[in-house]
């Protein structure tokens, strides 16, 4: 909510959120990217607390998450039937975001964005190009990137360490 997103639903251990509806937000992709980075900051802080707790640190527990971020035209509104309706989003661009979340396991990354989101945020964020992938249900490959941070927050030492 801090980044003006809409929490859509919980799906098992996943959370689905979207930006730009019901009211259009000009910088929706940057807000979404900031939310992704903030989630990772919170995961790192939680892992630090786990490490410092004697009970949990002995079990070597670590929280790790994957986030997929895609931008594009989507269908949004109250969907369902007369019995049950839900304000949600649907469409190919939603599915691509979901597929990107799962691809993090292959690349051992945490935040993967599509080329479509990259075009909207490239002036403000540092990314690492990963690959072209073909996701289930699509014939055309999509260029993907790992979202690393806001440009003003990344130092040259950090960039060298990532290369």
Tab-separated table of C-alpha atoms in Angstrom, residues 3-141:
chain	number	residue	atom	x	y	z
A	3	UNK	CA	3.682	2.178	-3.095
A	4	UNK	CA	0.044	2.668	-4.185
A	5	UNK	CA	-0.493	-0.916	-5.318
A	6	UNK	CA	-3.662	-2.966	-5.008
A	7	UNK	CA	-3.390	-6.246	-3.135
A	8	UNK	CA	-5.377	-8.610	-5.334
A	9	UNK	CA	-5.167	-11.967	-3.612
A	10	UNK	CA	-3.189	-14.554	-1.741
A	11	UNK	CA	-2.535	-17.711	-3.767
A	12	UNK	CA	-1.068	-20.328	-1.460
A	13	UNK	CA	2.235	-18.811	-0.399
A	14	UNK	CA	2.074	-16.140	-3.123
A	15	UNK	CA	0.729	-12.605	-3.155
A	16	UNK	CA	-0.654	-10.969	-6.283
A	17	UNK	CA	-0.757	-7.191	-6.562
A	18	UNK	CA	-1.213	-4.687	-9.364
A	19	UNK	CA	-0.755	-0.997	-10.055
A	20	UNK	CA	-2.629	1.520	-12.166
A	21	UNK	CA	-6.221	0.491	-11.541
A	22	UNK	CA	-8.882	1.510	-10.813
A	23	UNK	CA	-7.099	4.864	-11.137
A	24	UNK	CA	-4.270	5.233	-13.656
A	25	UNK	CA	-0.892	6.004	-12.105
A	26	UNK	CA	1.699	7.490	-14.456
A	27	UNK	CA	4.749	5.982	-12.708
A	28	UNK	CA	3.098	2.645	-11.853
A	29	UNK	CA	6.060	0.539	-13.009
A	30	UNK	CA	8.520	2.474	-10.829
A	31	UNK	CA	6.203	2.172	-7.838
A	32	UNK	CA	5.883	-1.573	-8.425
A	33	UNK	CA	9.667	-1.937	-8.721
A	34	UNK	CA	10.139	0.036	-5.502
A	35	UNK	CA	7.653	-2.280	-3.778
A	36	UNK	CA	9.605	-5.327	-4.995
A	37	UNK	CA	12.868	-3.919	-3.658
A	38	UNK	CA	11.226	-3.046	-0.335
A	39	UNK	CA	9.918	-6.630	-0.024
A	40	UNK	CA	13.459	-7.918	-0.522
A	41	UNK	CA	14.768	-5.495	2.119
A	42	UNK	CA	12.188	-6.889	4.541
A	43	UNK	CA	13.137	-10.486	3.677
A	44	UNK	CA	16.814	-9.697	4.356
A	45	UNK	CA	15.898	-8.055	7.679
A	46	UNK	CA	13.804	-11.087	8.635
A	47	UNK	CA	16.687	-13.421	7.784
A	48	UNK	CA	19.006	-11.327	9.960
A	49	UNK	CA	16.555	-11.694	12.870
A	50	UNK	CA	16.341	-15.448	12.261
A	51	UNK	CA	20.162	-15.721	12.311
A	52	UNK	CA	20.351	-13.897	15.622
A	53	UNK	CA	17.717	-16.122	17.266
A	54	UNK	CA	19.364	-19.197	18.855
A	55	UNK	CA	16.385	-21.483	18.211
A	56	UNK	CA	15.985	-20.626	14.543
A	57	UNK	CA	19.669	-20.171	13.707
A	58	UNK	CA	20.397	-23.734	14.905
A	59	UNK	CA	17.923	-24.980	12.282
A	60	UNK	CA	19.646	-22.891	9.577
A	61	UNK	CA	16.326	-21.478	8.415
A	62	UNK	CA	16.329	-18.895	5.649
A	63	UNK	CA	13.441	-17.196	3.886
A	64	UNK	CA	13.836	-16.831	0.120
A	65	UNK	CA	11.253	-15.439	-2.269
A	66	UNK	CA	10.794	-14.907	-5.987
A	67	UNK	CA	9.015	-11.928	-7.526
A	68	UNK	CA	7.845	-11.570	-11.128
A	69	UNK	CA	7.016	-8.127	-12.503
A	70	UNK	CA	5.443	-7.448	-15.883
A	71	UNK	CA	3.771	-4.405	-17.407
A	72	UNK	CA	1.123	-4.198	-20.081
A	73	UNK	CA	-2.561	-3.976	-20.840
A	74	UNK	CA	-4.672	-6.181	-18.585
A	75	UNK	CA	-8.360	-6.708	-17.984
A	76	UNK	CA	-9.388	-5.343	-14.596
A	77	UNK	CA	-12.730	-5.224	-12.842
A	78	UNK	CA	-15.354	-7.170	-10.942
A	79	UNK	CA	-15.249	-10.665	-12.408
A	80	UNK	CA	-17.124	-13.789	-11.541
A	81	UNK	CA	-20.763	-14.722	-11.342
A	82	UNK	CA	-23.931	-13.607	-9.576
A	83	UNK	CA	-22.937	-15.858	-6.680
A	84	UNK	CA	-19.372	-14.665	-6.250
A	85	UNK	CA	-17.450	-11.719	-7.672
A	86	UNK	CA	-13.935	-10.506	-7.179
A	87	UNK	CA	-12.174	-7.292	-8.199
A	88	UNK	CA	-9.144	-8.693	-9.998
A	89	UNK	CA	-7.004	-8.639	-13.126
A	90	UNK	CA	-6.713	-11.167	-15.936
A	91	UNK	CA	-4.921	-11.632	-19.228
A	92	UNK	CA	-1.699	-12.646	-20.923
A	93	UNK	CA	0.305	-9.934	-19.178
A	94	UNK	CA	-0.839	-11.176	-15.766
A	95	UNK	CA	0.182	-14.701	-16.712
A	96	UNK	CA	3.626	-13.541	-17.833
A	97	UNK	CA	4.218	-11.867	-14.466
A	98	UNK	CA	3.280	-15.098	-12.736
A	99	UNK	CA	5.611	-17.136	-14.950
A	100	UNK	CA	8.481	-14.733	-14.234
A	101	UNK	CA	8.057	-15.335	-10.522
A	102	UNK	CA	8.685	-19.051	-11.043
A	103	UNK	CA	11.683	-18.453	-13.323
A	104	UNK	CA	13.623	-17.017	-10.358
A	105	UNK	CA	14.354	-20.596	-9.289
A	106	UNK	CA	16.144	-21.292	-12.581
A	107	UNK	CA	18.332	-18.173	-12.385
A	108	UNK	CA	18.733	-18.165	-8.564
A	109	UNK	CA	17.447	-14.594	-8.494
A	110	UNK	CA	14.766	-12.850	-6.479
A	111	UNK	CA	13.189	-10.257	-8.777
A	112	UNK	CA	12.759	-10.819	-12.505
A	113	UNK	CA	11.168	-8.185	-14.705
A	114	UNK	CA	10.077	-8.390	-18.319
A	115	UNK	CA	11.411	-6.282	-21.162
A	116	UNK	CA	8.113	-4.369	-21.037
A	117	UNK	CA	8.661	-3.272	-17.439
A	118	UNK	CA	12.325	-2.618	-18.161
A	119	UNK	CA	11.396	-0.069	-20.843
A	120	UNK	CA	9.299	1.828	-18.289
A	121	UNK	CA	11.868	1.888	-15.467
A	122	UNK	CA	15.289	1.760	-17.167
A	123	UNK	CA	16.145	5.386	-16.416
A	124	UNK	CA	15.640	4.917	-12.671
A	125	UNK	CA	16.740	1.355	-11.841
A	126	UNK	CA	19.813	-0.785	-12.221
A	127	UNK	CA	19.137	-4.195	-13.790
A	128	UNK	CA	21.127	-7.136	-15.083
A	129	UNK	CA	20.044	-8.683	-18.364
A	130	UNK	CA	19.474	-12.408	-17.905
A	131	UNK	CA	18.153	-14.069	-21.024
A	132	UNK	CA	15.443	-14.485	-23.605
A	133	UNK	CA	12.869	-17.007	-22.434
A	134	UNK	CA	9.792	-18.581	-23.938
A	135	UNK	CA	7.068	-19.056	-21.338
A	136	UNK	CA	4.290	-21.607	-21.410
A	137	UNK	CA	1.516	-20.605	-23.783
A	138	UNK	CA	3.647	-18.150	-25.792
A	139	UNK	CA	5.612	-18.578	-29.013
A	140	UNK	CA	7.627	-15.355	-28.907
A	141	UNK	CA	10.553	-15.191	-26.467
